[in-house]
Coordinates of C-alpha atoms and ligand atoms in Angstrom, one line a residue:
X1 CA 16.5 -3.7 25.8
X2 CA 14.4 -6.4 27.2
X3 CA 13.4 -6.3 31.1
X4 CA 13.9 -9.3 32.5
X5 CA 14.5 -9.9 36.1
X6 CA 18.7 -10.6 35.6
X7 CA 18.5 -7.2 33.5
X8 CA 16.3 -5.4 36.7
X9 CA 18.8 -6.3 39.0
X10 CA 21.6 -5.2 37.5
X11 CA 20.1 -2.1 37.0
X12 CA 19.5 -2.1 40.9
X13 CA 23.0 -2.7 41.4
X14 CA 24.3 0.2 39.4
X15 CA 21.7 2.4 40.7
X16 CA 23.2 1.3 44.7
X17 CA 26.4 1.8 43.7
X18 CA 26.1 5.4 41.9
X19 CA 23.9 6.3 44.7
X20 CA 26.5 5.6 47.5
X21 CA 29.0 7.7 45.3
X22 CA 26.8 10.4 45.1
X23 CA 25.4 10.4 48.8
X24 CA 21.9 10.2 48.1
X25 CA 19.1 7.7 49.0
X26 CA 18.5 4.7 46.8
X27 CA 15.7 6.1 45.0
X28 CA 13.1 4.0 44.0
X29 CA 13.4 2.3 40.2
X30 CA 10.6 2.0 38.2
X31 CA 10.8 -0.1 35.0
X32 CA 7.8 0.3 32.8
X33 CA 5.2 2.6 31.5
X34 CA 2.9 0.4 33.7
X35 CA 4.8 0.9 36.9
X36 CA 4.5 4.7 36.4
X37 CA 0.8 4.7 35.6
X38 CA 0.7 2.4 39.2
X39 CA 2.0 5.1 40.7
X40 CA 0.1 7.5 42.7
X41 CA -0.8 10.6 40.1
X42 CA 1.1 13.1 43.1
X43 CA 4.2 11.2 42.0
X44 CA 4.3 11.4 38.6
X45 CA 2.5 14.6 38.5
X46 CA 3.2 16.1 35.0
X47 CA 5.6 13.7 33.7
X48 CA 2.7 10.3 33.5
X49 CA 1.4 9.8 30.5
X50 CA 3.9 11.7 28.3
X51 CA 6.8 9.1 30.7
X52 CA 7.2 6.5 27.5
X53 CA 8.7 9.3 25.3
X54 CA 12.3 9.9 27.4
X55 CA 14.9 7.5 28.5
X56 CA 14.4 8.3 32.4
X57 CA 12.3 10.7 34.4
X58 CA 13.2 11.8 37.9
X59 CA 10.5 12.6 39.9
X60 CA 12.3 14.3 42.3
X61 CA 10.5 15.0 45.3
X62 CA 9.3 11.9 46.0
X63 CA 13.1 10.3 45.2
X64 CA 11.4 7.8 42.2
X65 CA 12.9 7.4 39.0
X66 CA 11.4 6.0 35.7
X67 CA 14.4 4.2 33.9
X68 CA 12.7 3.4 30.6
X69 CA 14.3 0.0 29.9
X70 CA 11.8 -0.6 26.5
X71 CA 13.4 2.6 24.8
X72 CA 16.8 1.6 25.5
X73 CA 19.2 1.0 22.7
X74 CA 22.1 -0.2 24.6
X75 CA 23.7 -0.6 27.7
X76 CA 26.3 2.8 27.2
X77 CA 23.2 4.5 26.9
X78 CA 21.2 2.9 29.9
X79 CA 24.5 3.7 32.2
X80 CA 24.3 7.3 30.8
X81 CA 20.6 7.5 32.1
X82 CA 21.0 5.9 35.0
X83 CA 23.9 8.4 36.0
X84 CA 21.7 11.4 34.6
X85 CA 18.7 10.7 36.3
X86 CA 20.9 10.3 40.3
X87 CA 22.9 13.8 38.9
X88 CA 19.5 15.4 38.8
X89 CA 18.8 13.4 42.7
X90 CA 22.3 14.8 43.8
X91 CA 22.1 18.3 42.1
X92 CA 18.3 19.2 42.6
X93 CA 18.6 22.8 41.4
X94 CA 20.5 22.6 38.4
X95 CA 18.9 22.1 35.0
X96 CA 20.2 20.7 31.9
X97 CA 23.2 22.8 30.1
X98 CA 26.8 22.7 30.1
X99 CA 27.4 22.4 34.2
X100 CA 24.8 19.6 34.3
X101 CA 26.7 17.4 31.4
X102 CA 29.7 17.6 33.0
X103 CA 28.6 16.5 36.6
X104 CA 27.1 13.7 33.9
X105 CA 30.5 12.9 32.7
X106 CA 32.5 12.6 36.1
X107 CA 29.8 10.7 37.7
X108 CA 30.3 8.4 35.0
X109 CA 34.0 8.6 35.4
X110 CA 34.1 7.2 39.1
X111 CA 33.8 10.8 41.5
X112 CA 32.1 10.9 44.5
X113 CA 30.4 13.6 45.6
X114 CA 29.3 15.2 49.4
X115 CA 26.1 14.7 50.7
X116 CA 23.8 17.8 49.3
X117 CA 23.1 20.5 51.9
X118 CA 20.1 23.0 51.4
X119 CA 21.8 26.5 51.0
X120 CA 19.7 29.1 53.7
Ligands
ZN1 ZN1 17.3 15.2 32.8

């Protein structure tokens, strides 16, 4: 898809409203390859250089997220990431599998969730 600035802020909006649903902090959006190489390297620690191969990156304890518009095919697909990438904000301990695609699928489908609490 091509960035442009109509593009960006829709992607803002989307991100503010998935955000509020999933009762985390707006993260902060990066756009392009460039924008992560701008980054400080504590940031993006491990996921820099190799950032232009996946459709999003969450760099989670810093609450930044790389949503790689260049790679993306279409805008089902840039929804999905942007709903992936705030699962893995909302839900930091879970990995990818079966319990992490279906948190996917319901935040797509509209449910809230409570704010995350760290377990003692
Ligand atoms: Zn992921």
């Amino acid at each position: 898809m091509k960035l442009d600035s109509d593009l960006r802020f829709k992607i803002l909006e989307k991100v503010g409203i998935y955000s509020a649903r999933f009762s985390i902090s707006e993260p902060k959006i990066l756009f392009t390859t460039k924008e992560v190489l701008d980054m400080p390297k504590e940031v993006t620690e491990g996921r820099r250089t190799s950032a232009y191969k996946y459709l999003g990156v969450s760099y989670i304890q810093d609450n930044v997220v790389f949503i790689n518009v260049r790679k993306m095919p279409d805008e089902k697909i840039l929804e999905n990431t942007i709903v992936h990438e705030l699962i893995h904000m909302r839900f930091p301990y879970l990995s990818h599998g079966r319990k992490f695609n279906k948190l996917v699928r319901r935040g797509l489908a509209g449910w809230t969730f409570k704010p995350y609490t760290k377990r003692h």
